[in-house]
PDB file of C-alpha atoms in Angstrom:
ATOM      1  CA  MET A   1      -2.605 -27.236   7.677  1.00 92.00           C
ATOM      2  CA  LEU A   2      -4.294 -24.316   6.335  1.00 96.00           C
ATOM      3  CA  LYS A   3      -7.500 -24.579   3.880  1.00 97.00           C
ATOM      4  CA  LEU A   4      -7.941 -21.990   1.502  1.00 97.00           C
ATOM      5  CA  TYR A   5     -11.282 -22.926  -0.701  1.00 97.00           C
ATOM      6  CA  ASP A   6     -10.520 -26.667  -1.623  1.00 94.00           C
ATOM      7  CA  VAL A   7      -7.021 -26.235  -1.154  1.00 97.00           C
ATOM      8  CA  THR A   8      -4.977 -27.235   1.563  1.00 97.00           C
ATOM      9  CA  VAL A   9      -1.142 -26.041   2.296  1.00 97.00           C
ATOM     10  CA  ARG A  10       0.942 -26.418   5.125  1.00 96.00           C
ATOM     11  CA  SER A  11       3.097 -23.165   4.436  1.00 97.00           C
ATOM     12  CA  ARG A  12       1.359 -19.885   6.135  1.00 97.00           C
ATOM     13  CA  LEU A  13       3.392 -17.545   3.921  1.00 98.00           C
ATOM     14  CA  LEU A  14       1.737 -16.410   0.683  1.00 98.00           C
ATOM     15  CA  LEU A  15       4.890 -14.347  -1.083  1.00 98.00           C
ATOM     16  CA  GLY A  16       4.730 -11.761  -4.031  1.00 97.00           C
ATOM     17  CA  THR A  17       6.793 -11.960  -6.956  1.00 97.00           C
ATOM     18  CA  ALA A  18       7.723  -8.343  -7.736  1.00 96.00           C
ATOM     19  CA  ARG A  19      10.596  -6.027  -7.067  1.00 96.00           C
ATOM     20  CA  TYR A  20      13.165  -8.738  -6.434  1.00 97.00           C
ATOM     21  CA  PRO A  21      16.880  -7.645  -7.908  1.00 97.00           C
ATOM     22  CA  SER A  22      16.527 -10.605 -10.358  1.00 95.00           C
ATOM     23  CA  PRO A  23      14.633 -13.637 -11.471  1.00 94.00           C
ATOM     24  CA  ALA A  24      17.006 -16.047  -9.673  1.00 96.00           C
ATOM     25  CA  ILE A  25      16.890 -14.043  -6.724  1.00 97.00           C
ATOM     26  CA  LEU A  26      12.762 -14.445  -6.642  1.00 97.00           C
ATOM     27  CA  ALA A  27      13.214 -17.899  -7.203  1.00 97.00           C
ATOM     28  CA  GLU A  28      15.592 -18.696  -4.371  1.00 97.00           C
ATOM     29  CA  ALA A  29      13.814 -16.747  -2.120  1.00 98.00           C
ATOM     30  CA  VAL A  30      10.527 -18.604  -2.747  1.00 98.00           C
ATOM     31  CA  ARG A  31      12.132 -22.346  -2.579  1.00 97.00           C
ATOM     32  CA  ARG A  32      13.663 -20.798   0.764  1.00 97.00           C
ATOM     33  CA  SER A  33      10.321 -19.439   2.369  1.00 97.00           C
ATOM     34  CA  LYS A  34       8.677 -22.817   1.715  1.00 97.00           C
ATOM     35  CA  THR A  35       5.669 -21.272   0.302  1.00 98.00           C
ATOM     36  CA  GLU A  36       3.232 -23.183  -1.824  1.00 98.00           C
ATOM     37  CA  ILE A  37       1.553 -20.246  -3.331  1.00 98.00           C
ATOM     38  CA  VAL A  38       3.034 -16.803  -5.051  1.00 98.00           C
ATOM     39  CA  THR A  39       0.577 -13.905  -6.219  1.00 97.00           C
ATOM     40  CA  VAL A  40       0.797 -12.485  -9.650  1.00 97.00           C
ATOM     41  CA  SER A  41      -0.136 -10.225 -11.584  1.00 96.00           C
ATOM     42  CA  LEU A  42      -1.339  -9.120 -15.537  1.00 95.00           C
ATOM     43  CA  ARG A  43       0.257  -6.098 -17.420  1.00 93.00           C
ATOM     44  CA  ARG A  44       0.056  -4.871 -21.284  1.00 93.00           C
ATOM     45  CA  GLU A  45       2.747  -6.811 -23.464  1.00 91.00           C
ATOM     46  CA  THR A  46       4.602  -4.770 -26.262  1.00 86.00           C
ATOM     47  CA  ALA A  47       3.869  -6.375 -29.720  1.00 80.00           C
ATOM     48  CA  GLY A  48       6.648  -9.170 -30.137  1.00 80.00           C
ATOM     49  CA  GLY A  49       7.222  -9.107 -26.489  1.00 75.00           C
ATOM     50  CA  LYS A  50       8.724 -12.096 -24.574  1.00 79.00           C
ATOM     51  CA  ALA A  51       9.063 -10.902 -20.783  1.00 82.00           C
ATOM     52  CA  GLY A  52       5.623 -12.408 -19.787  1.00 86.00           C
ATOM     53  CA  GLY A  53       6.335 -15.693 -21.479  1.00 87.00           C
ATOM     54  CA  ALA A  54       9.481 -15.759 -19.531  1.00 89.00           C
ATOM     55  CA  PHE A  55       8.040 -14.877 -16.209  1.00 92.00           C
ATOM     56  CA  PHE A  56       4.926 -17.246 -16.935  1.00 92.00           C
ATOM     57  CA  GLU A  57       7.808 -20.045 -17.606  1.00 92.00           C
ATOM     58  CA  MET A  58       9.585 -19.367 -14.273  1.00 93.00           C
ATOM     59  CA  ILE A  59       6.722 -19.270 -12.189  1.00 94.00           C
ATOM     60  CA  ARG A  60       5.696 -22.678 -13.818  1.00 93.00           C
ATOM     61  CA  ALA A  61       9.245 -24.041 -13.376  1.00 94.00           C
ATOM     62  CA  LEU A  62       8.581 -23.121  -9.166  1.00 95.00           C
ATOM     63  CA  GLY A  63       5.961 -25.560  -8.891  1.00 95.00           C
ATOM     64  CA  VAL A  64       4.314 -23.295  -6.912  1.00 97.00           C
ATOM     65  CA  ARG A  65       0.242 -22.179  -6.853  1.00 97.00           C
ATOM     66  CA  VAL A  66      -0.239 -19.041  -8.408  1.00 97.00           C
ATOM     67  CA  LEU A  67      -3.007 -16.585  -6.929  1.00 98.00           C
ATOM     68  CA  PRO A  68      -3.164 -13.907  -9.495  1.00 98.00           C
ATOM     69  CA  ASN A  69      -3.911 -10.308  -8.564  1.00 97.00           C
ATOM     70  CA  THR A  70      -6.201  -7.026  -9.574  1.00 96.00           C
ATOM     71  CA  ALA A  71      -3.160  -4.539  -8.508  1.00 93.00           C
ATOM     72  CA  GLY A  72      -3.894  -0.999  -9.356  1.00 91.00           C
ATOM     73  CA  CYS A  73      -7.814  -1.649 -10.448  1.00 94.00           C
ATOM     74  CA  HIS A  74      -9.053   1.289  -9.602  1.00 94.00           C
ATOM     75  CA  SER A  75     -12.962   0.557 -10.604  1.00 96.00           C
ATOM     76  CA  VAL A  76     -15.137  -2.675  -9.798  1.00 97.00           C
ATOM     77  CA  GLN A  77     -15.799  -2.904 -14.155  1.00 96.00           C
ATOM     78  CA  GLU A  78     -11.646  -2.987 -14.468  1.00 95.00           C
ATOM     79  CA  ALA A  79     -11.389  -5.267 -11.173  1.00 97.00           C
ATOM     80  CA  VAL A  80     -13.889  -7.996 -12.636  1.00 98.00           C
ATOM     81  CA  LEU A  81     -12.293  -7.579 -16.288  1.00 97.00           C
ATOM     82  CA  THR A  82      -8.983  -8.175 -14.954  1.00 97.00           C
ATOM     83  CA  ALA A  83      -9.693 -11.027 -13.201  1.00 97.00           C
ATOM     84  CA  LYS A  84     -11.573 -12.930 -15.744  1.00 97.00           C
ATOM     85  CA  MET A  85      -8.349 -12.235 -18.135  1.00 97.00           C
ATOM     86  CA  ALA A  86      -6.141 -13.501 -15.248  1.00 97.00           C
ATOM     87  CA  ARG A  87      -8.542 -16.647 -15.136  1.00 97.00           C
ATOM     88  CA  ASP A  88      -7.816 -16.988 -18.874  1.00 95.00           C
ATOM     89  CA  VAL A  89      -4.054 -16.507 -18.561  1.00 94.00           C
ATOM     90  CA  PHE A  90      -3.545 -18.444 -15.439  1.00 95.00           C
ATOM     91  CA  ARG A  91      -6.662 -21.373 -15.071  1.00 94.00           C
ATOM     92  CA  THR A  92      -7.043 -20.894 -11.677  1.00 97.00           C
ATOM     93  CA  ASP A  93     -10.694 -19.617 -10.201  1.00 98.00           C
ATOM     94  CA  TRP A  94      -8.317 -18.058  -7.165  1.00 98.00           C
ATOM     95  CA  ILE A  95      -8.125 -14.425  -7.436  1.00 98.00           C
ATOM     96  CA  LYS A  96      -6.691 -11.750  -5.028  1.00 98.00           C
ATOM     97  CA  LEU A  97      -9.097  -8.868  -5.491  1.00 98.00           C
ATOM     98  CA  GLU A  98      -7.622  -5.459  -5.183  1.00 97.00           C
ATOM     99  CA  VAL A  99      -9.987  -1.944  -5.826  1.00 97.00           C
ATOM    100  CA  ILE A 100      -8.211   0.551  -4.706  1.00 95.00           C
ATOM    101  CA  GLY A 101     -10.093   4.050  -3.560  1.00 94.00           C
ATOM    102  CA  HIS A 102      -7.107   5.728  -2.696  1.00 91.00           C
ATOM    103  CA  HIS A 103      -3.752   6.854  -4.428  1.00 87.00           C
ATOM    104  CA  ASP A 104      -1.730   7.606  -1.589  1.00 87.00           C
ATOM    105  CA  THR A 105      -2.618   5.366   0.951  1.00 87.00           C
ATOM    106  CA  LEU A 106      -3.765   2.430  -1.552  1.00 90.00           C
ATOM    107  CA  GLN A 107      -6.812   1.959   0.941  1.00 93.00           C
ATOM    108  CA  PRO A 108      -9.048  -0.297  -0.546  1.00 95.00           C
ATOM    109  CA  ASP A 109     -12.365   1.069  -2.105  1.00 97.00           C
ATOM    110  CA  VAL A 110     -14.679  -1.529   0.215  1.00 97.00           C
ATOM    111  CA  PHE A 111     -17.938  -0.394  -1.489  1.00 97.00           C
ATOM    112  CA  GLY A 112     -16.334  -1.050  -4.797  1.00 97.00           C
ATOM    113  CA  LEU A 113     -14.919  -4.531  -3.274  1.00 98.00           C
ATOM    114  CA  VAL A 114     -18.038  -5.909  -2.315  1.00 98.00           C
ATOM    115  CA  GLU A 115     -19.248  -5.119  -5.436  1.00 98.00           C
ATOM    116  CA  ALA A 116     -16.726  -6.595  -7.180  1.00 98.00           C
ATOM    117  CA  ALA A 117     -16.668  -9.900  -4.478  1.00 98.00           C
ATOM    118  CA  ARG A 118     -20.171 -10.499  -5.465  1.00 98.00           C
ATOM    119  CA  ILE A 119     -20.084 -10.426  -9.568  1.00 98.00           C
ATOM    120  CA  LEU A 120     -17.268 -12.465  -9.469  1.00 98.00           C
ATOM    121  CA  THR A 121     -18.442 -15.311  -6.919  1.00 98.00           C
ATOM    122  CA  ALA A 122     -21.384 -15.528  -8.851  1.00 98.00           C
ATOM    123  CA  GLU A 123     -18.915 -15.978 -11.834  1.00 97.00           C
ATOM    124  CA  GLY A 124     -17.202 -18.849 -10.322  1.00 98.00           C
ATOM    125  CA  PHE A 125     -14.285 -16.974  -8.638  1.00 98.00           C
ATOM    126  CA  GLN A 126     -12.566 -17.762  -5.234  1.00 98.00           C
ATOM    127  CA  VAL A 127     -11.830 -14.621  -4.382  1.00 98.00           C
ATOM    128  CA  PHE A 128      -9.341 -13.508  -1.896  1.00 98.00           C
ATOM    129  CA  PRO A 129     -10.279  -9.526  -1.119  1.00 98.00           C
ATOM    130  CA  TYR A 130      -7.900  -6.981   0.110  1.00 97.00           C
ATOM    131  CA  THR A 131     -10.074  -5.219   2.681  1.00 97.00           C
ATOM    132  CA  THR A 132      -9.120  -3.366   5.670  1.00 97.00           C
ATOM    133  CA  ASP A 133      -9.790  -3.934   9.438  1.00 97.00           C
ATOM    134  CA  ASP A 134     -13.493  -2.929   9.094  1.00 97.00           C
ATOM    135  CA  LEU A 135     -15.841  -5.438  10.678  1.00 98.00           C
ATOM    136  CA  VAL A 136     -18.762  -4.428   8.741  1.00 98.00           C
ATOM    137  CA  VAL A 137     -17.091  -4.651   5.499  1.00 98.00           C
ATOM    138  CA  ALA A 138     -16.030  -8.265   6.296  1.00 98.00           C
ATOM    139  CA  GLU A 139     -19.739  -8.904   6.733  1.00 98.00           C
ATOM    140  CA  LYS A 140     -20.486  -7.938   3.726  1.00 98.00           C
ATOM    141  CA  LEU A 141     -17.660  -9.787   1.979  1.00 98.00           C
ATOM    142  CA  LEU A 142     -18.613 -13.034   3.396  1.00 98.00           C
ATOM    143  CA  GLU A 143     -22.482 -12.633   2.235  1.00 98.00           C
ATOM    144  CA  ALA A 144     -20.984 -12.215  -1.063  1.00 98.00           C
ATOM    145  CA  GLY A 145     -19.670 -15.365  -1.172  1.00 98.00           C
ATOM    146  CA  CYS A 146     -15.852 -14.838  -0.143  1.00 98.00           C
ATOM    147  CA  HIS A 147     -14.793 -17.457   2.069  1.00 98.00           C
ATOM    148  CA  VAL A 148     -11.392 -15.846   3.094  1.00 98.00           C
ATOM    149  CA  LEU A 149     -10.249 -12.334   4.488  1.00 98.00           C
ATOM    150  CA  MET A 150      -7.352 -10.700   3.646  1.00 98.00           C
ATOM    151  CA  PRO A 151      -7.438  -7.315   6.311  1.00 98.00           C
ATOM    152  CA  TRP A 152      -4.331  -4.624   5.832  1.00 96.00           C
ATOM    153  CA  CYS A 153      -2.407  -4.240   8.873  1.00 95.00           C
ATOM    154  CA  ALA A 154      -1.022  -1.115   7.198  1.00 93.00           C
ATOM    155  CA  PRO A 155      -0.888   0.301   3.583  1.00 92.00           C
ATOM    156  CA  ILE A 156       0.839  -1.620   1.063  1.00 91.00           C
ATOM    157  CA  GLY A 157       4.853  -1.643   1.199  1.00 88.00           C
ATOM    158  CA  SER A 158       4.704   1.058   3.994  1.00 91.00           C
ATOM    159  CA  ALA A 159       6.321  -1.900   6.315  1.00 93.00           C
ATOM    160  CA  MET A 160       4.708  -0.338   9.122  1.00 94.00           C
ATOM    161  CA  GLY A 161       3.424  -3.604  10.737  1.00 95.00           C
ATOM    162  CA  PRO A 162       0.543  -4.098  12.765  1.00 96.00           C
ATOM    163  CA  VAL A 163      -0.591   0.053  13.387  1.00 95.00           C
ATOM    164  CA  ASN A 164      -3.987  -1.385  15.191  1.00 96.00           C
ATOM    165  CA  PRO A 165      -3.048  -4.657  16.657  1.00 96.00           C
ATOM    166  CA  GLN A 166      -6.754  -4.222  18.675  1.00 96.00           C
ATOM    167  CA  ALA A 167      -8.771  -3.996  15.484  1.00 97.00           C
ATOM    168  CA  LEU A 168      -6.974  -7.252  14.005  1.00 97.00           C
ATOM    169  CA  ARG A 169      -7.758  -8.697  17.897  1.00 97.00           C
ATOM    170  CA  SER A 170     -11.625  -7.926  17.087  1.00 97.00           C
ATOM    171  CA  PHE A 171     -11.583  -8.825  13.339  1.00 98.00           C
ATOM    172  CA  ARG A 172     -10.105 -12.260  14.675  1.00 98.00           C
ATOM    173  CA  ALA A 173     -12.318 -12.524  17.623  1.00 98.00           C
ATOM    174  CA  GLN A 174     -15.547 -12.126  15.278  1.00 98.00           C
ATOM    175  CA  PHE A 175     -14.651 -14.335  12.254  1.00 98.00           C
ATOM    176  CA  PRO A 176     -13.253 -18.009  14.332  1.00 97.00           C
ATOM    177  CA  ASP A 177     -14.055 -19.806  11.540  1.00 97.00           C
ATOM    178  CA  VAL A 178     -12.921 -17.812   8.562  1.00 98.00           C
ATOM    179  CA  PRO A 179      -9.280 -18.151   7.370  1.00 98.00           C
ATOM    180  CA  LEU A 180      -7.319 -14.985   7.700  1.00 98.00           C
ATOM    181  CA  ILE A 181      -4.705 -13.646   5.709  1.00 98.00           C
ATOM    182  CA  VAL A 182      -2.853 -10.535   7.037  1.00 98.00           C
ATOM    183  CA  ASP A 183      -1.987  -8.618   3.472  1.00 95.00           C
ATOM    184  CA  ALA A 184      -0.120  -5.372   3.333  1.00 91.00           C
ATOM    185  CA  GLY A 185       1.968  -3.783   5.469  1.00 94.00           C
ATOM    186  CA  ILE A 186       4.125  -6.247   6.769  1.00 96.00           C
ATOM    187  CA  GLY A 187       7.565  -4.831   7.148  1.00 96.00           C
ATOM    188  CA  ARG A 188       9.520  -7.676   9.607  1.00 97.00           C
ATOM    189  CA  PRO A 189       9.586 -10.886  10.398  1.00 98.00           C
ATOM    190  CA  SER A 190       8.603  -9.805  14.251  1.00 98.00           C
ATOM    191  CA  HIS A 191       5.293  -8.142  12.694  1.00 98.00           C
ATOM    192  CA  ALA A 192       4.561 -11.569  11.132  1.00 98.00           C
ATOM    193  CA  ALA A 193       5.009 -13.113  14.175  1.00 98.00           C
ATOM    194  CA  THR A 194       2.993 -10.501  16.410  1.00 97.00           C
ATOM    195  CA  VAL A 195      -0.199 -11.165  13.948  1.00 98.00           C
ATOM    196  CA  MET A 196       0.222 -15.205  14.068  1.00 98.00           C
ATOM    197  CA  GLU A 197       0.306 -14.580  17.338  1.00 97.00           C
ATOM    198  CA  LEU A 198      -2.909 -13.061  17.278  1.00 97.00           C
ATOM    199  CA  GLY A 199      -4.089 -16.246  15.667  1.00 98.00           C
ATOM    200  CA  TYR A 200      -4.341 -15.123  12.194  1.00 98.00           C
ATOM    201  CA  ASP A 201      -3.974 -17.855   9.540  1.00 98.00           C
ATOM    202  CA  ALA A 202      -1.427 -16.628   7.584  1.00 98.00           C
ATOM    203  CA  VAL A 203       0.453 -13.601   5.873  1.00 98.00           C
ATOM    204  CA  LEU A 204       0.553 -12.129   2.511  1.00 98.00           C
ATOM    205  CA  LEU A 205       3.725  -9.854   1.677  1.00 96.00           C
ATOM    206  CA  ASN A 206       6.140  -8.800  -0.927  1.00 97.00           C
ATOM    207  CA  THR A 207       8.325  -5.709  -0.556  1.00 96.00           C
ATOM    208  CA  ALA A 208       9.626  -7.016   2.692  1.00 97.00           C
ATOM    209  CA  VAL A 209      11.325  -9.908   1.032  1.00 98.00           C
ATOM    210  CA  ALA A 210      12.091  -8.508  -2.433  1.00 97.00           C
ATOM    211  CA  ASN A 211      13.321  -5.140  -1.179  1.00 97.00           C
ATOM    212  CA  ALA A 212      15.682  -6.624   2.043  1.00 97.00           C
ATOM    213  CA  GLY A 213      18.995  -6.798   2.113  1.00 97.00           C
ATOM    214  CA  ASP A 214      19.180 -10.175   1.489  1.00 98.00           C
ATOM    215  CA  PRO A 215      15.904 -11.213   0.012  1.00 98.00           C
ATOM    216  CA  VAL A 216      16.803 -15.257   0.101  1.00 98.00           C
ATOM    217  CA  ALA A 217      17.543 -14.896   3.492  1.00 98.00           C
ATOM    218  CA  MET A 218      14.452 -13.000   4.551  1.00 98.00           C
ATOM    219  CA  ALA A 219      12.434 -15.069   3.301  1.00 98.00           C
ATOM    220  CA  GLU A 220      13.534 -17.730   5.364  1.00 98.00           C
ATOM    221  CA  ALA A 221      13.321 -15.758   8.584  1.00 98.00           C
ATOM    222  CA  PHE A 222       9.920 -14.840   7.757  1.00 98.00           C
ATOM    223  CA  ALA A 223       9.024 -18.465   7.008  1.00 98.00           C
ATOM    224  CA  LEU A 224      10.840 -19.086  10.644  1.00 98.00           C
ATOM    225  CA  ALA A 225       8.802 -16.017  12.303  1.00 98.00           C
ATOM    226  CA  LEU A 226       5.479 -17.410  10.883  1.00 98.00           C
ATOM    227  CA  GLU A 227       6.371 -20.439  12.217  1.00 97.00           C
ATOM    228  CA  ALA A 228       7.012 -19.135  15.756  1.00 98.00           C
ATOM    229  CA  GLY A 229       4.078 -16.735  15.829  1.00 98.00           C
ATOM    230  CA  ARG A 230       1.747 -19.894  14.904  1.00 97.00           C
ATOM    231  CA  LEU A 231       3.077 -22.044  17.865  1.00 98.00           C
ATOM    232  CA  ALA A 232       3.264 -19.261  20.142  1.00 98.00           C
ATOM    233  CA  HIS A 233      -0.771 -18.814  19.586  1.00 97.00           C
ATOM    234  CA  ALA A 234      -1.150 -22.096  20.013  1.00 97.00           C
ATOM    235  CA  ALA A 235       0.670 -22.032  23.424  1.00 98.00           C
ATOM    236  CA  ARG A 236      -1.866 -19.075  24.371  1.00 96.00           C
ATOM    237  CA  PRO A 237       0.658 -16.537  25.584  1.00 93.00           C
ATOM    238  CA  LEU A 238       0.766 -14.332  28.553  1.00 92.00           C
ATOM    239  CA  GLU A 239      -1.252 -10.864  28.739  1.00 90.00           C
ATOM    240  CA  PRO A 240       0.838  -8.241  29.853  1.00 90.00           C
ATOM    241  CA  ARG A 241       0.404  -6.988  33.219  1.00 92.00           C
ATOM    242  CA  ASP A 242       0.919  -3.282  34.811  1.00 93.00           C
ATOM    243  CA  MET A 243       3.141  -4.098  37.839  1.00 93.00           C
ATOM    244  CA  ALA A 244       6.125  -6.511  37.985  1.00 92.00           C
ATOM    245  CA  VAL A 245       5.300 -10.334  39.411  1.00 88.00           C
ATOM    246  CA  PRO A 246       8.602 -11.695  40.452  1.00 87.00           C
ATOM    247  CA  SER A 247       9.000 -15.127  38.399  1.00 90.00           C
ATOM    248  CA  THR A 248      11.455 -16.560  41.081  1.00 91.00           C
ATOM    249  CA  PRO A 249       9.188 -17.780  44.337  1.00 88.00           C
ATOM    250  CA  VAL A 250       9.884 -16.018  47.537  1.00 85.00           C
ATOM    251  CA  ILE A 251       8.612 -18.464  49.594  1.00 89.00           C
ATOM    252  CA  GLY A 252      11.477 -20.131  51.487  1.00 89.00           C
ATOM    253  CA  LYS A 253      13.929 -17.296  50.944  1.00 88.00           C
ATOM    254  CA  ALA A 254      16.766 -16.314  52.991  1.00 91.00           C
ATOM    255  CA  VAL A 255      16.601 -13.533  55.510  1.00 89.00           C
ATOM    256  CA  PHE A 256      19.598 -12.192  56.140  1.00 91.00           C
ATOM    257  CA  ALA A 257      18.867  -9.087  58.060  1.00 84.00           C
TER     258      ALA A 257
ATOM    259  CA  MET B   1      -8.848  -0.565 -40.386  1.00 91.00           C
ATOM    260  CA  THR B   2      -7.897   1.694 -37.038  1.00 95.00           C
ATOM    261  CA  LEU B   3      -7.937  -0.094 -33.889  1.00 95.00           C
ATOM    262  CA  ILE B   4      -6.702   0.817 -30.481  1.00 96.00           C
ATOM    263  CA  ILE B   5      -4.182  -1.189 -28.981  1.00 96.00           C
ATOM    264  CA  ASN B   6      -3.148  -1.197 -25.732  1.00 95.00           C
ATOM    265  CA  GLY B   7      -4.285   2.670 -25.531  1.00 95.00           C
ATOM    266  CA  GLU B   8      -2.504   3.462 -28.820  1.00 94.00           C
ATOM    267  CA  GLU B   9      -3.994   4.090 -32.178  1.00 95.00           C
ATOM    268  CA  GLN B  10      -2.946   2.133 -35.090  1.00 94.00           C
ATOM    269  CA  ASP B  11      -3.461   1.297 -38.522  1.00 94.00           C
ATOM    270  CA  VAL B  12      -3.842  -2.895 -39.326  1.00 93.00           C
ATOM    271  CA  ALA B  13      -4.911  -5.196 -41.849  1.00 91.00           C
ATOM    272  CA  ALA B  14      -6.641  -7.567 -39.721  1.00 92.00           C
ATOM    273  CA  THR B  15      -9.704  -8.875 -39.437  1.00 94.00           C
ATOM    274  CA  THR B  16      -9.965 -10.968 -36.318  1.00 96.00           C
ATOM    275  CA  LEU B  17      -8.123 -10.723 -33.235  1.00 96.00           C
ATOM    276  CA  ALA B  18      -6.535 -14.104 -34.043  1.00 96.00           C
ATOM    277  CA  ALA B  19      -5.594 -12.374 -37.087  1.00 96.00           C
ATOM    278  CA  LEU B  20      -4.032  -9.109 -35.098  1.00 95.00           C
ATOM    279  CA  LEU B  21      -1.892 -11.055 -32.828  1.00 94.00           C
ATOM    280  CA  ASP B  22      -0.196 -13.158 -35.843  1.00 93.00           C
ATOM    281  CA  VAL B  23       0.364  -9.893 -37.338  1.00 93.00           C
ATOM    282  CA  LEU B  24       1.768  -8.088 -34.605  1.00 93.00           C
ATOM    283  CA  GLU B  25       3.825 -11.246 -34.062  1.00 91.00           C
ATOM    284  CA  TYR B  26       2.330 -11.702 -30.594  1.00 91.00           C
ATOM    285  CA  GLU B  27       2.981 -15.627 -29.719  1.00 85.00           C
ATOM    286  CA  GLY B  28       2.549 -17.642 -26.713  1.00 83.00           C
ATOM    287  CA  GLU B  29      -0.518 -19.145 -24.531  1.00 86.00           C
ATOM    288  CA  TRP B  30       0.539 -17.001 -22.006  1.00 90.00           C
ATOM    289  CA  LEU B  31      -1.501 -14.011 -23.370  1.00 93.00           C
ATOM    290  CA  ALA B  32      -5.160 -12.546 -22.084  1.00 95.00           C
ATOM    291  CA  THR B  33      -7.352 -10.305 -24.483  1.00 96.00           C
ATOM    292  CA  ALA B  34     -10.138  -8.324 -24.332  1.00 97.00           C
ATOM    293  CA  VAL B  35     -11.793  -6.150 -26.532  1.00 97.00           C
ATOM    294  CA  ASN B  36     -14.172  -3.065 -25.597  1.00 97.00           C
ATOM    295  CA  GLY B  37     -14.225  -3.966 -22.332  1.00 95.00           C
ATOM    296  CA  GLU B  38     -15.372  -7.865 -22.607  1.00 96.00           C
ATOM    297  CA  LEU B  39     -12.884 -10.902 -22.467  1.00 97.00           C
ATOM    298  CA  VAL B  40     -12.516 -12.364 -25.274  1.00 97.00           C
ATOM    299  CA  HIS B  41     -11.192 -16.498 -24.599  1.00 95.00           C
ATOM    300  CA  ARG B  42      -7.893 -17.578 -26.600  1.00 92.00           C
ATOM    301  CA  GLU B  43     -10.147 -20.204 -28.245  1.00 93.00           C
ATOM    302  CA  ASP B  44     -12.756 -17.397 -29.492  1.00 96.00           C
ATOM    303  CA  ARG B  45     -10.219 -15.323 -30.985  1.00 96.00           C
ATOM    304  CA  ALA B  46     -10.074 -16.773 -34.164  1.00 96.00           C
ATOM    305  CA  ALA B  47     -14.178 -16.113 -34.842  1.00 97.00           C
ATOM    306  CA  PHE B  48     -14.151 -12.467 -33.063  1.00 97.00           C
ATOM    307  CA  THR B  49     -14.487 -10.287 -35.792  1.00 97.00           C
ATOM    308  CA  LEU B  50     -12.798  -6.646 -35.229  1.00 96.00           C
ATOM    309  CA  GLY B  51     -14.423  -3.178 -35.741  1.00 96.00           C
ATOM    310  CA  GLU B  52     -13.489   0.411 -36.947  1.00 96.00           C
ATOM    311  CA  ARG B  53     -11.922   1.849 -33.479  1.00 96.00           C
ATOM    312  CA  ASP B  54     -12.582  -1.328 -31.195  1.00 97.00           C
ATOM    313  CA  ARG B  55     -10.293  -1.162 -28.305  1.00 97.00           C
ATOM    314  CA  ILE B  56      -8.295  -4.212 -27.500  1.00 97.00           C
ATOM    315  CA  GLU B  57      -5.905  -4.974 -24.456  1.00 96.00           C
ATOM    316  CA  ILE B  58      -3.312  -7.827 -24.913  1.00 96.00           C
ATOM    317  CA  LEU B  59      -2.232  -8.334 -21.286  1.00 95.00           C
ATOM    318  CA  SER B  60       0.477 -11.122 -19.899  1.00 94.00           C
ATOM    319  CA  PRO B  61       1.581 -12.442 -16.881  1.00 95.00           C
ATOM    320  CA  MET B  62       4.031 -10.023 -14.604  1.00 94.00           C
ATOM    321  CA  GLN B  63       5.517 -10.009 -11.272  1.00 95.00           C
ATOM    322  CA  GLY B  64       2.722  -8.906  -8.760  1.00 94.00           C
ATOM    323  CA  GLY B  65       2.020  -8.696  -4.790  1.00 92.00           C
TER     324      GLY B  65
END
């Protein structure tokens, strides 16, 4: 079981709700993934518009917990206001805090992130910060009151998977008691399994499922990979070696020549 | 009164935020509102008086990652 602030969940997958071929496929992918937490966002509503309401009702019907995000915010002020507006709509203190610092890489502005995290925790929010694998920034986020950290493993939507496994290893070792969720950059179930083998607590992803040829099947594939990776971590995997080591014992081997 | 609603200038005959939502036919409990960069809770909209060229944001839930 995974404890995120005061909530305990069984599933290790947090699933985004964007870019699916249809609302029906999104709903089925959520069900097959067995996720208990989905991310949502806020956007300008047109006068008389019903789009937001329809989406809101659909998510409610799925019976999962929502984690609103501040996606697209490039300043502390924007992110803080978006978080407050999200709390007003979704009635949760949870917020996936994104303060974007770079247009092309969507790399977090970690200075703004720490500042926004400080402001929001003081206002009673439970912050899930989308951050880099920088250890010093992570320390500052914990000092700011975050009890969960969400380092990227590659740029958002890039599907590259863990580009710097060593950094993720150090990050895990540095914060053994903090729930760590890899957020962004996962492209395949094998990537998710890899970070779980490194000891991460959960994975947040969206595009890897939503843009797959069959999002529903891929949702299930990720659920299985997460379980396999977690089990493997608990079972303590072998470390790679430089040379071959025979797996069949040589003692008692027949000598024919 | 001229207001800037979701980034667009509009002339609207409404003096409170709640009245503005009515006039523009916004409905539902899923809207979030802010005026001049500050959140206005849904329960405060009826008492919130608007001023000339106030900047109003009206947001609703949508898909996100």
